[in-house]
């Protein structure tokens, strides 16, 4: 109940307090107590035994907000002699009601009545209790800057849980950002990087039994500066702006500024999103697997073959499911349509996407955005007609076999629950899902990219000079994880060791997937929300022409 950082938390600060008969009731012997908390509890005992009206007692201002009876429902009506308050000069009425004084002016058992602890920019510790008669405590705090948030709940003797909430709709019902559900009396912990400025809530709740607890909260400002960092917010046409690999990875490692400019010849799209600057710092997608859920991938292409994912737990062509994942001999991905281990691309769509993401940096052909990432080919159909069940099966395969990022350059006009469930499954298991916004020239993305309030990140398309492509679906009026990326005349790999230009948001999305791979190669422990936050908050609206 007592914030340890409170400046008056000393037994020496329990100055004389006057009862209803104007007698001093805080004796000198309280000063021999070991702590401010002990002194407060002793004061409560005195007040209760003397049947003193605690909600109108005349405490000195510096401790008035911290005196509270220990019993939660100490309520008495007593008759007092009318007196003048010697501290304030105010008239004291004949009757007073004794009730608990909360150290905060409101109760704490609902979101609306949460304890307001103000702006959180240093470590603060709060001590309280949850149990049968007080099953939940809410705390409200404010962030003025993008911050790394840390919560630690300890000192438990029974099972209590904790949630981090945001009341996005201002309706008194918090939406969960993160939670901790450790069993028994184990401590609970929540860590959220790059939490946006705003108002948030912590909910401490009883699961079983009664327990005191120590709640530690801290927030440290995250790095969020630099000339190309987004300060304009979300726009209904281009979302957060042009994806910027340099700024995203620099922010990921808390660099003070974006990396120095690199003068090198690459395809225009690679230069437009500042990928070479990231490579120069040693972040090339190493250790990251990107699943291309599409028409397959020509895994024999000379500019891709060295970067095709290999299932090391499967023995090639022995006719057995060696790793027990349900797929026989899936050494380099899977063909969902034909249910075999040959996800070869005969249409070119998936191969082109794979090259944009991770074509090798070998001095031949092109270089992908993340040239040391691995491509996991997952064949689910042609890009014009992909059945929802096949798309979902492809997502599950990618997630269950180690993909860190998924590229989905396809869409449809209507919602699919099976696809939605699969995308949610991917996100909840730490996989970033990049999606194409669609090519109808509409005012908002097609499904599933239009469902991004919850999961994933979408890409619209721009041309060589940064102008929004006429065919590209815009971001829309609902705030989504939406950025734009090069999507016109993109030169990349095609089947049979070929190359060619293609246009569409299908070819913008792999730029975003590639940047996600770069971010994860800089910090593989980031959650999908954190990766998407890095990409959207560093996207550059100043490089977009509407």
Short mmCIF file of C-alpha atoms in Angstrom, two decimals:
data_model
loop_
_atom_site.label_atom_id
_atom_site.label_comp_id
_atom_site.label_asym_id
_atom_site.label_seq_id
_atom_site.Cartn_x
_atom_site.Cartn_y
_atom_site.Cartn_z
CA UNK A 1 0.00 0.00 0.00
CA UNK A 2 2.97 2.28 0.60
CA UNK A 3 5.16 3.44 -2.31
CA UNK A 4 8.73 3.01 -1.16
CA UNK A 5 9.80 6.04 -3.17
CA UNK A 6 7.36 8.31 -1.35
CA UNK A 7 9.45 11.22 0.00
CA UNK A 8 7.74 11.32 3.38
CA UNK A 9 8.09 7.61 4.16
CA UNK A 10 9.76 7.98 7.51
CA UNK A 11 8.44 7.43 11.01
CA UNK A 12 9.97 10.80 11.86
CA UNK A 13 7.41 12.42 9.59
CA UNK A 14 4.45 11.28 11.73
CA UNK A 15 3.92 14.76 13.18
CA UNK A 16 1.37 15.28 15.96
CA UNK A 17 -2.18 14.48 14.92
CA UNK A 18 -5.19 15.87 16.80
CA UNK A 19 -8.28 13.85 17.67
CA UNK A 20 -11.86 15.09 17.86
CA UNK A 21 -11.21 16.50 21.31
CA UNK A 22 -8.11 18.29 20.05
CA UNK A 23 -5.78 15.93 21.92
CA UNK A 24 -2.54 14.79 20.37
CA UNK A 25 -2.92 11.10 19.50
CA UNK A 26 0.41 10.29 17.80
CA UNK A 27 2.69 9.64 20.78
CA UNK A 28 6.42 10.01 20.81
CA UNK A 29 6.94 6.26 21.23
CA UNK A 30 5.94 5.71 17.59
CA UNK A 31 9.30 7.11 16.60
CA UNK A 32 11.01 4.04 18.01
CA UNK A 33 9.36 1.85 15.37
CA UNK A 34 11.56 0.45 12.63
CA UNK A 35 9.67 1.65 9.59
CA UNK A 36 7.16 4.08 8.29
CA UNK A 37 4.82 1.20 7.49
CA UNK A 38 4.92 -0.05 11.10
CA UNK A 39 4.19 3.45 12.33
CA UNK A 40 1.23 3.80 9.98
CA UNK A 41 -0.25 0.50 11.19
CA UNK A 42 0.20 1.59 14.78
CA UNK A 43 -1.63 4.83 14.03
CA UNK A 44 -4.47 2.80 12.54
CA UNK A 45 -4.66 0.72 15.71
CA UNK A 46 -4.85 3.85 17.83
CA UNK A 47 -7.56 5.33 15.65
CA UNK A 48 -9.62 2.12 15.72
CA UNK A 49 -9.39 1.64 19.49
CA UNK A 50 -10.34 5.27 20.14
CA UNK A 51 -13.22 5.03 17.63
CA UNK A 52 -11.91 8.07 15.84
CA UNK A 53 -13.38 9.24 12.59
CA UNK A 54 -10.58 8.46 10.16
CA UNK A 55 -11.94 10.07 7.05
CA UNK A 56 -12.18 13.46 8.76
CA UNK A 57 -9.35 13.23 11.26
CA UNK A 58 -6.92 16.11 11.09
CA UNK A 59 -3.70 14.62 9.84
CA UNK A 60 -0.77 16.82 8.92
CA UNK A 61 -0.76 17.34 5.15
CA UNK A 62 2.42 15.40 4.54
CA UNK A 63 0.92 12.12 5.82
CA UNK A 64 -2.76 12.70 5.21
CA UNK A 65 -2.81 10.58 2.04
CA UNK A 66 -1.07 7.61 3.60
CA UNK A 67 -3.01 6.88 6.82
CA UNK A 68 -5.36 3.95 6.46
CA UNK A 69 -7.03 1.58 8.91
CA UNK A 70 -5.78 -1.95 8.50
CA UNK A 71 -9.28 -3.40 8.63
CA UNK A 72 -10.98 -2.85 5.31
CA UNK A 73 -14.50 -2.17 6.62
CA UNK A 74 -13.90 -0.15 9.79
CA UNK A 75 -17.05 2.00 9.72
CA UNK A 76 -18.47 3.62 12.84
CA UNK A 77 -20.81 6.51 13.63
CA UNK A 78 -19.94 8.26 16.86
CA UNK A 79 -20.97 11.43 18.58
CA UNK A 80 -18.36 14.04 19.18
CA UNK A 81 -18.30 17.38 20.81
CA UNK A 82 -18.37 20.19 18.30
CA UNK A 83 -14.90 21.65 18.11
CA UNK A 84 -12.73 23.77 15.90
CA UNK A 85 -10.00 22.02 13.97
CA UNK A 86 -6.87 23.64 15.34
CA UNK A 87 -4.88 22.82 12.22
CA UNK A 88 -7.35 24.14 9.65
CA UNK A 89 -9.67 26.41 11.63
CA UNK A 90 -12.68 24.55 10.22
CA UNK A 91 -15.78 23.66 12.27
CA UNK A 92 -16.08 19.99 13.25
CA UNK A 93 -19.64 18.60 13.08
CA UNK A 94 -21.15 16.55 15.93
CA UNK A 95 -21.23 13.34 13.92
CA UNK A 96 -18.54 11.72 11.92
CA UNK A 97 -18.27 8.52 9.93
CA UNK A 98 -15.19 6.37 10.34
CA UNK A 99 -14.18 4.49 7.20
CA UNK A 100 -11.06 3.25 5.58
CA UNK A 101 -8.75 5.83 4.14
CA UNK A 102 -7.21 4.59 0.93
CA UNK A 103 -3.79 6.05 0.17
CA UNK A 104 -5.42 7.00 -3.13
CA UNK A 105 -8.66 8.96 -3.23
CA UNK A 106 -10.58 6.17 -5.00
CA UNK A 107 -11.00 2.43 -4.63
CA UNK A 108 -8.89 0.21 -6.83
CA UNK A 109 -11.14 -2.68 -7.77
CA UNK A 110 -12.22 -1.45 -11.21
CA UNK A 111 -10.40 -0.02 -14.19
CA UNK A 112 -12.18 3.31 -13.81
CA UNK A 113 -11.20 3.55 -10.15
CA UNK A 114 -7.63 2.40 -10.65
CA UNK A 115 -4.94 3.86 -8.44
CA UNK A 116 -3.35 6.65 -10.44
CA UNK A 117 0.39 6.52 -9.87
CA UNK A 118 1.10 9.25 -12.41
CA UNK A 119 3.84 9.36 -15.00
CA UNK A 120 6.01 6.25 -14.82
CA UNK A 121 9.59 7.16 -15.66
CA UNK A 122 11.49 5.60 -12.74
CA UNK A 123 11.27 2.40 -10.75
CA UNK A 124 8.37 2.33 -8.29
CA UNK A 125 7.39 -0.36 -5.78
CA UNK A 126 3.93 -0.87 -4.32
CA UNK A 127 2.90 -3.29 -1.57
CA UNK A 128 -0.64 -4.58 -1.21
CA UNK A 129 -2.86 -7.63 -0.80
CA UNK A 130 -5.25 -9.71 -2.92
CA UNK A 131 -7.50 -12.43 -1.57
CA UNK A 132 -11.04 -13.47 -0.82
CA UNK A 133 -12.24 -10.02 0.25
CA UNK A 134 -10.10 -7.97 -2.13
CA UNK A 135 -9.62 -10.08 -5.24
CA UNK A 136 -8.26 -7.49 -7.65
CA UNK A 137 -6.19 -4.29 -7.64
CA UNK A 138 -5.85 -1.92 -10.59
CA UNK A 139 -3.06 0.63 -11.11
CA UNK A 140 -3.06 3.38 -13.73
CA UNK A 141 0.15 4.88 -15.12
CA UNK A 142 1.10 7.21 -17.93
CA UNK A 143 3.97 7.19 -20.42
CA UNK A 144 5.04 10.45 -22.02
CA UNK A 145 7.55 8.82 -24.37
CA UNK A 146 7.99 5.47 -26.08
CA UNK A 147 9.41 3.29 -23.32
CA UNK A 148 10.64 -0.16 -22.39
CA UNK A 149 8.27 -1.32 -19.65
CA UNK A 150 9.12 -3.84 -16.94
CA UNK A 151 6.89 -5.34 -14.26
CA UNK A 152 7.81 -7.76 -11.48
CA UNK A 153 5.32 -9.17 -8.97
CA UNK A 154 7.00 -10.89 -6.04
CA UNK A 155 6.63 -11.74 -2.35
CA UNK A 156 3.67 -14.04 -3.02
CA UNK A 157 2.45 -16.70 -0.60
CA UNK A 158 -0.45 -17.80 -2.85
CA UNK A 159 -1.27 -17.70 -6.55
CA UNK A 160 -1.81 -14.23 -8.05
CA UNK A 161 -1.67 -13.18 -11.70
CA UNK A 162 -0.98 -9.89 -13.45
CA UNK A 163 -2.10 -8.23 -16.71
CA UNK A 164 -0.92 -5.15 -18.59
CA UNK A 165 -3.96 -3.40 -20.12
CA UNK A 166 -4.90 -0.47 -22.32
CA UNK A 167 -8.41 0.98 -22.49
CA UNK A 168 -8.32 1.69 -26.21
CA UNK A 169 -12.05 2.31 -26.50
CA UNK A 170 -12.35 4.35 -23.29
CA UNK A 171 -15.18 2.11 -22.18
CA UNK A 172 -13.79 0.95 -18.85
CA UNK A 173 -12.82 -2.47 -20.22
CA UNK A 174 -9.11 -2.92 -20.73
CA UNK A 175 -7.64 -4.76 -23.69
CA UNK A 176 -4.75 -7.07 -22.73
CA UNK A 177 -1.32 -6.10 -24.03
CA UNK A 178 0.56 -8.77 -22.10
CA UNK A 179 0.07 -11.00 -19.07
CA UNK A 180 1.84 -13.39 -16.70
CA UNK A 181 0.19 -16.53 -15.30
CA UNK A 182 2.90 -18.30 -13.31
CA UNK A 183 1.57 -21.06 -11.08
CA UNK A 184 1.53 -21.17 -7.31
CA UNK A 185 3.55 -18.55 -5.45
CA UNK A 186 6.05 -18.09 -8.27
CA UNK A 187 6.83 -14.49 -9.19
CA UNK A 188 5.17 -12.91 -12.22
CA UNK A 189 7.00 -10.84 -14.84
CA UNK A 190 6.02 -8.72 -17.87
CA UNK A 191 8.49 -6.99 -20.19
CA UNK A 192 7.28 -4.90 -23.12
CA UNK A 193 9.69 -3.00 -25.33
CA UNK A 194 8.79 0.23 -27.12
CA UNK A 195 5.47 0.77 -25.39
CA UNK A 196 3.86 3.78 -27.03
CA UNK A 197 3.09 6.96 -25.09
CA UNK A 198 -0.33 6.79 -23.45
CA UNK A 199 -2.26 5.58 -20.44
CA UNK A 200 -1.99 1.97 -19.29
CA UNK A 201 -3.25 -0.20 -16.46
CA UNK A 202 -1.84 -3.03 -14.37
CA UNK A 203 -4.27 -5.58 -12.95
CA UNK A 204 -3.16 -7.74 -10.03
CA UNK A 205 -5.71 -10.48 -9.38
CA UNK A 206 -6.23 -13.38 -7.01
CA UNK A 207 -6.13 -16.81 -8.58
CA UNK A 208 -6.28 -18.82 -5.38
CA UNK A 209 -5.65 -18.10 -1.72
CA UNK A 210 -4.73 -14.85 0.01
CA UNK A 211 -1.40 -13.13 -0.44
CA UNK A 212 0.49 -9.92 0.07
CA UNK A 213 2.57 -8.81 -2.88
CA UNK A 214 5.32 -6.45 -3.96
CA UNK A 215 4.69 -4.82 -7.34
CA UNK A 216 7.69 -3.27 -9.05
CA UNK A 217 7.07 -1.07 -12.11
CA UNK A 218 9.62 0.71 -14.25
CA UNK A 219 9.77 2.40 -17.63
CA UNK A 220 12.82 3.64 -19.45
CA UNK A 221 12.58 5.74 -22.61
CA UNK A 222 13.26 3.78 -25.79
CA UNK A 223 15.42 5.13 -28.54
CA UNK A 224 13.10 6.85 -31.02
CA UNK A 225 14.92 9.65 -32.75
CA UNK A 226 16.80 10.34 -35.95
CA UNK A 227 16.10 12.24 -39.11
CA UNK A 228 14.15 9.50 -40.85
CA UNK A 229 12.09 8.33 -37.90
CA UNK A 230 8.34 8.64 -38.19
CA UNK A 231 6.79 11.55 -36.32
CA UNK A 232 3.70 11.97 -38.46
CA UNK A 233 1.65 8.99 -37.31
CA UNK A 234 -0.78 6.98 -39.41
CA UNK A 235 -2.12 8.23 -42.74
CA UNK A 236 -5.15 6.77 -44.52
CA UNK A 237 -3.27 6.55 -47.84
CA UNK A 238 0.26 5.37 -47.05
CA UNK A 239 -0.10 4.19 -43.45
CA UNK A 240 3.10 4.97 -41.58
CA UNK A 241 5.25 5.65 -44.65
CA UNK A 242 8.00 4.00 -46.70
CA UNK A 243 9.67 1.12 -44.89
CA UNK A 244 13.20 2.05 -43.81
CA UNK A 245 15.51 -0.88 -43.03
CA UNK A 246 18.28 1.38 -41.75
CA UNK A 247 16.12 3.21 -39.22
CA UNK A 248 14.31 0.04 -38.11
CA UNK A 249 17.47 -1.92 -37.34
CA UNK A 250 19.21 1.10 -35.80
CA UNK A 251 16.30 1.53 -33.42
CA UNK A 252 16.34 -2.21 -32.69
CA UNK A 253 19.88 -2.01 -31.32
CA UNK A 254 19.32 1.42 -29.70
CA UNK A 255 21.85 3.12 -31.96
CA UNK A 256 21.92 6.89 -31.34
CA UNK A 257 21.30 7.63 -35.04
CA UNK A 258 20.66 5.65 -38.22
CA UNK A 259 23.70 3.99 -39.72
CA UNK A 260 26.02 5.91 -42.09
CA UNK A 261 25.01 6.02 -45.72
CA UNK A 262 26.60 3.41 -47.95
CA UNK A 263 27.32 4.15 -51.60
CA UNK A 264 26.93 0.90 -53.46
CA UNK A 265 25.19 -0.22 -56.63
CA UNK A 266 22.13 -2.34 -56.04
CA UNK A 267 18.67 -2.54 -57.53
CA UNK A 268 16.71 0.67 -56.93
CA UNK A 269 14.26 -0.98 -54.56
CA UNK A 270 17.04 -2.21 -52.27
CA UNK A 271 18.53 1.28 -52.17
CA UNK A 272 15.13 2.92 -51.64
CA UNK A 273 14.61 1.20 -48.29
CA UNK A 274 18.25 1.67 -47.14
CA UNK A 275 19.12 -2.02 -46.81
CA UNK A 276 22.86 -1.74 -47.71
CA UNK A 277 23.45 0.45 -44.66
CA UNK A 278 22.20 -2.42 -42.50
CA UNK A 279 24.34 -5.03 -44.25
CA UNK A 280 27.37 -2.85 -43.62
CA UNK A 281 26.75 -3.22 -39.89
CA UNK A 282 26.72 -7.01 -40.14
CA UNK A 283 22.94 -7.58 -40.10
CA UNK A 284 21.99 -9.61 -43.15
CA UNK A 285 19.18 -11.85 -41.94
CA UNK A 286 21.56 -14.49 -40.64
CA UNK A 287 19.82 -17.16 -38.57
CA UNK A 288 16.32 -16.12 -39.73
CA UNK A 289 13.95 -18.36 -41.73
CA UNK A 290 11.36 -16.67 -43.96
CA UNK A 291 8.54 -18.88 -45.26
CA UNK A 292 7.21 -17.96 -48.70
CA UNK A 293 3.62 -19.24 -48.75
CA UNK A 294 2.82 -18.96 -52.41
CA UNK A 295 3.11 -20.77 -55.74
CA UNK A 296 6.28 -22.52 -54.61
CA UNK A 297 9.93 -21.53 -55.10
CA UNK A 298 12.46 -22.64 -57.70
CA UNK A 299 14.87 -23.98 -55.11
CA UNK A 300 17.41 -24.82 -57.81
CA UNK A 301 17.85 -21.21 -58.99
CA UNK A 302 21.54 -20.33 -58.76
CA UNK A 303 20.78 -17.09 -56.89
CA UNK A 304 18.56 -18.86 -54.35
CA UNK A 305 19.87 -22.41 -53.93
CA UNK A 306 22.36 -21.51 -51.19
CA UNK A 307 19.64 -19.83 -49.16
CA UNK A 308 16.94 -22.50 -49.27
CA UNK A 309 15.94 -23.76 -45.84
CA UNK A 310 16.87 -27.36 -45.08
CA UNK A 311 15.06 -29.55 -42.58
CA UNK A 312 18.11 -30.99 -40.84
CA UNK A 313 15.98 -33.48 -38.91
CA UNK A 314 14.78 -35.22 -42.06
CA UNK A 315 16.81 -37.78 -44.01
CA UNK A 316 16.30 -37.13 -47.74
CA UNK A 317 14.34 -39.60 -49.84
CA UNK A 318 14.19 -42.48 -47.36
CA UNK A 319 10.42 -42.62 -47.39
CA UNK A 320 10.11 -41.99 -43.65
CA UNK A 321 8.91 -39.10 -41.55
CA UNK A 322 12.16 -38.96 -39.59
CA UNK A 323 11.33 -35.90 -37.50
CA UNK A 324 7.73 -36.94 -36.80
CA UNK A 325 6.22 -33.68 -38.03
CA UNK A 326 3.64 -35.43 -40.22
CA UNK A 327 5.44 -34.79 -43.53
CA UNK A 328 7.59 -37.44 -45.20
CA UNK A 329 10.97 -36.31 -46.60
CA UNK A 330 10.16 -32.59 -46.30
CA UNK A 331 13.80 -31.60 -46.54
CA UNK A 332 13.12 -28.19 -48.20
CA UNK A 333 9.47 -27.32 -47.56
CA UNK A 334 6.16 -28.77 -48.64
CA UNK A 335 3.62 -28.75 -51.45
CA UNK A 336 0.26 -28.43 -49.67
CA UNK A 337 -1.74 -28.88 -52.88
CA UNK A 338 -0.23 -32.18 -53.95
CA UNK A 339 0.77 -33.26 -50.45
CA UNK A 340 4.36 -33.98 -51.40
CA UNK A 341 7.87 -32.73 -50.75
CA UNK A 342 8.35 -30.92 -54.08
CA UNK A 343 7.32 -27.25 -53.58
CA UNK A 344 8.68 -26.31 -57.03
CA UNK A 345 7.38 -23.10 -58.62
CA UNK A 346 6.25 -23.23 -62.26
CA UNK A 347 4.50 -19.84 -62.30
CA UNK A 348 7.23 -17.53 -61.06
CA UNK A 349 5.25 -15.62 -58.45
CA UNK A 350 6.78 -17.29 -55.40
CA UNK A 351 10.27 -17.42 -56.88
CA UNK A 352 10.21 -13.68 -57.60
CA UNK A 353 9.16 -13.01 -54.00
CA UNK A 354 11.86 -15.30 -52.62
CA UNK A 355 14.54 -13.43 -54.56
CA UNK A 356 13.43 -10.07 -53.22
CA UNK A 357 13.65 -11.42 -49.70
CA UNK A 358 16.87 -13.42 -49.76
CA UNK A 359 18.67 -13.71 -53.11
CA UNK A 360 22.31 -14.39 -52.32
CA UNK A 361 24.93 -11.66 -52.17
CA UNK A 362 27.23 -13.51 -54.56
CA UNK A 363 28.08 -10.93 -57.19
CA UNK A 364 25.62 -12.55 -59.61
CA UNK A 365 22.04 -11.65 -60.45
CA UNK A 366 20.51 -9.62 -57.60
CA UNK A 367 20.84 -9.27 -53.83
CA UNK A 368 17.83 -9.74 -51.59
CA UNK A 369 16.85 -7.48 -48.71
CA UNK A 370 18.12 -10.08 -46.20
CA UNK A 371 20.78 -11.91 -48.25
CA UNK A 372 21.71 -14.40 -45.53
CA UNK A 373 18.19 -15.36 -44.46
CA UNK A 374 16.85 -18.78 -45.40
CA UNK A 375 13.77 -19.29 -47.57
CA UNK A 376 11.27 -22.00 -46.61
CA UNK A 377 9.18 -22.85 -49.73
CA UNK A 378 5.54 -23.66 -48.96
CA UNK A 379 3.38 -24.23 -52.03
CA UNK A 380 -0.32 -23.52 -51.54
CA UNK A 381 -1.59 -22.68 -55.06
CA UNK A 382 -1.23 -19.99 -57.66
CA UNK A 383 -1.38 -16.40 -56.50
CA UNK A 384 -4.79 -15.80 -58.12
CA UNK A 385 -6.62 -18.67 -56.45
CA UNK A 386 -5.52 -20.03 -53.11
CA UNK A 387 -8.07 -21.98 -51.10
CA UNK A 388 -8.41 -20.88 -47.47
CA UNK A 389 -7.75 -24.40 -46.15
CA UNK A 390 -4.54 -24.63 -48.16
CA UNK A 391 -3.38 -21.20 -47.03
CA UNK A 392 -4.05 -22.11 -43.41
CA UNK A 393 -2.24 -25.44 -43.77
CA UNK A 394 0.74 -23.62 -45.23
CA UNK A 395 0.85 -21.22 -42.30
CA UNK A 396 0.71 -24.06 -39.78
CA UNK A 397 3.48 -25.90 -41.60
CA UNK A 398 5.72 -22.82 -41.60
CA UNK A 399 5.16 -22.06 -37.92
CA UNK A 400 5.59 -25.63 -36.72
CA UNK A 401 8.80 -26.08 -38.66
CA UNK A 402 10.72 -23.05 -37.47
CA UNK A 403 9.84 -20.04 -39.63
CA UNK A 404 10.45 -16.66 -38.00
CA UNK A 405 8.74 -14.61 -40.73
CA UNK A 406 5.96 -15.51 -43.18
CA UNK A 407 5.31 -13.73 -46.48
CA UNK A 408 1.74 -13.95 -47.81
CA UNK A 409 1.38 -12.14 -51.13
CA UNK A 410 -2.25 -13.04 -51.77
CA UNK A 411 -5.68 -11.96 -50.62
CA UNK A 412 -9.41 -12.25 -51.09
CA UNK A 413 -12.53 -10.13 -50.80
CA UNK A 414 -14.03 -11.80 -47.76
CA UNK A 415 -13.08 -13.02 -44.31
CA UNK A 416 -11.91 -16.59 -43.70
CA UNK A 417 -12.02 -17.92 -40.14
CA UNK A 418 -9.55 -20.73 -40.89
CA UNK A 419 -6.99 -18.28 -42.27
CA UNK A 420 -7.61 -15.92 -39.38
CA UNK A 421 -7.03 -18.69 -36.87
CA UNK A 422 -3.80 -19.67 -38.60
CA UNK A 423 -2.44 -16.10 -38.64
CA UNK A 424 -3.30 -15.73 -34.97
CA UNK A 425 -1.57 -19.06 -34.29
CA UNK A 426 1.55 -17.78 -36.05
CA UNK A 427 1.60 -14.49 -34.18
CA UNK A 428 1.04 -16.09 -30.79
CA UNK A 429 4.03 -18.34 -31.46
CA UNK A 430 6.35 -15.50 -32.33
CA UNK A 431 6.15 -15.42 -36.12
CA UNK A 432 5.89 -12.12 -38.02
CA UNK A 433 3.36 -12.26 -40.88
CA UNK A 434 3.82 -9.82 -43.80
CA UNK A 435 0.90 -9.46 -46.22
CA UNK A 436 0.15 -7.71 -49.50
CA UNK A 437 -2.48 -4.95 -49.37
CA UNK A 438 -4.02 -5.90 -52.73
CA UNK A 439 -4.15 -4.44 -56.23
CA UNK A 440 -7.65 -2.98 -56.60
CA UNK A 441 -6.64 0.66 -56.16
CA UNK A 442 -9.09 0.69 -53.26
CA UNK A 443 -9.22 2.83 -50.16
CA UNK A 444 -8.38 -0.03 -47.80
CA UNK A 445 -6.54 -3.38 -47.99
CA UNK A 446 -8.06 -6.72 -48.94
CA UNK A 447 -8.39 -9.56 -46.45
CA UNK A 448 -6.34 -10.76 -44.66
CA UNK A 449 -4.30 -7.56 -44.69
CA UNK A 450 -7.34 -5.55 -43.57
CA UNK A 451 -7.45 -7.52 -40.32
CA UNK A 452 -4.24 -6.06 -38.97
CA UNK A 453 -5.62 -4.46 -35.84
CA UNK A 454 -4.68 -7.78 -34.31
CA UNK A 455 -1.94 -9.60 -36.22
CA UNK A 456 0.63 -8.97 -38.92
CA UNK A 457 1.83 -6.10 -41.08
CA UNK A 458 0.67 -5.07 -44.56
CA UNK A 459 2.44 -3.49 -47.52
CA UNK A 460 1.17 -1.13 -50.17
CA UNK A 461 3.24 -0.38 -53.28
CA UNK A 462 5.27 2.60 -54.51
CA UNK A 463 7.14 3.28 -57.73
CA UNK A 464 10.72 4.35 -58.44
CA UNK A 465 10.24 7.90 -57.14
CA UNK A 466 8.20 6.94 -54.07
CA UNK A 467 4.77 7.66 -55.55
CA UNK A 468 1.89 5.47 -54.37
CA UNK A 469 1.10 3.04 -57.19
CA UNK A 470 -2.30 3.52 -58.80
CA UNK A 471 -3.14 -0.16 -58.37
CA UNK A 472 -2.17 -0.31 -54.69
CA UNK A 473 -4.89 -0.52 -52.06
CA UNK A 474 -4.48 2.29 -49.56
CA UNK A 475 -4.19 2.01 -45.78
CA UNK A 476 -7.77 3.00 -44.93
CA UNK A 477 -9.30 4.98 -42.10
CA UNK A 478 -8.75 2.32 -39.41
CA UNK A 479 -5.25 2.36 -37.93
CA UNK A 480 -3.38 -0.73 -39.12
CA UNK A 481 0.22 -1.93 -39.23
CA UNK A 482 0.50 -0.66 -42.80
CA UNK A 483 3.59 0.62 -44.60
CA UNK A 484 4.51 1.07 -48.24
CA UNK A 485 7.45 -0.46 -50.10
CA UNK A 486 8.73 -0.63 -53.67
CA UNK A 487 6.23 -2.59 -55.78
CA UNK A 488 6.52 -1.43 -59.40
CA UNK A 489 8.93 -2.94 -61.91
CA UNK A 490 10.73 -4.96 -59.28
CA UNK A 491 13.57 -7.00 -60.74
CA UNK A 492 14.03 -10.41 -59.16
CA UNK A 493 14.49 -14.13 -59.68
CA UNK A 494 12.24 -16.27 -61.90
CA UNK A 495 12.23 -20.05 -62.50
CA UNK A 496 14.89 -21.71 -64.62
CA UNK A 497 17.69 -19.36 -63.52
CA UNK A 498 15.90 -16.41 -65.05
CA UNK A 499 15.16 -12.85 -63.87
CA UNK A 500 12.47 -10.34 -64.66
CA UNK A 501 10.38 -7.34 -63.64
CA UNK A 502 7.01 -7.61 -61.94
CA UNK A 503 4.60 -5.15 -60.34
CA UNK A 504 2.02 -5.42 -57.57
CA UNK A 505 1.68 -5.27 -53.82
CA UNK A 506 2.67 -8.95 -53.96
CA UNK A 507 6.17 -7.68 -54.67
CA UNK A 508 6.05 -4.90 -52.06
CA UNK A 509 5.29 -7.30 -49.20
CA UNK A 510 8.61 -9.23 -49.48
CA UNK A 511 10.49 -5.98 -48.89
CA UNK A 512 8.73 -5.74 -45.55
CA UNK A 513 9.34 -9.44 -44.82
CA UNK A 514 13.01 -8.89 -45.63
CA UNK A 515 13.25 -5.92 -43.26
CA UNK A 516 11.58 -8.02 -40.55
CA UNK A 517 14.35 -10.60 -41.09
CA UNK A 518 17.00 -7.89 -40.74
CA UNK A 519 15.43 -6.63 -37.51
CA UNK A 520 15.30 -10.16 -36.10
CA UNK A 521 18.91 -10.81 -37.07
CA UNK A 522 19.77 -7.79 -34.91
CA UNK A 523 17.58 -9.01 -32.03
CA UNK A 524 16.07 -12.50 -32.43
CA UNK A 525 14.22 -12.20 -29.12
CA UNK A 526 11.73 -9.58 -30.29
CA UNK A 527 8.05 -10.49 -30.40
CA UNK A 528 6.00 -9.95 -33.58
CA UNK A 529 4.43 -6.86 -32.00
CA UNK A 530 7.88 -5.45 -31.29
CA UNK A 531 9.15 -6.15 -34.81
CA UNK A 532 6.07 -4.56 -36.34
CA UNK A 533 6.45 -1.61 -33.98
CA UNK A 534 10.06 -1.15 -35.10
CA UNK A 535 9.03 -1.16 -38.74
CA UNK A 536 6.00 1.12 -38.47
CA UNK A 537 7.53 3.69 -36.12
CA UNK A 538 10.61 4.08 -38.30
CA UNK A 539 8.82 4.16 -41.67
CA UNK A 540 9.44 7.42 -43.49
CA UNK A 541 6.35 9.39 -44.58
CA UNK A 542 8.56 12.08 -46.11
CA UNK A 543 9.65 9.69 -48.85
CA UNK A 544 6.11 9.03 -50.08
CA UNK A 545 4.43 10.98 -52.87
CA UNK A 546 0.64 10.89 -52.89
#
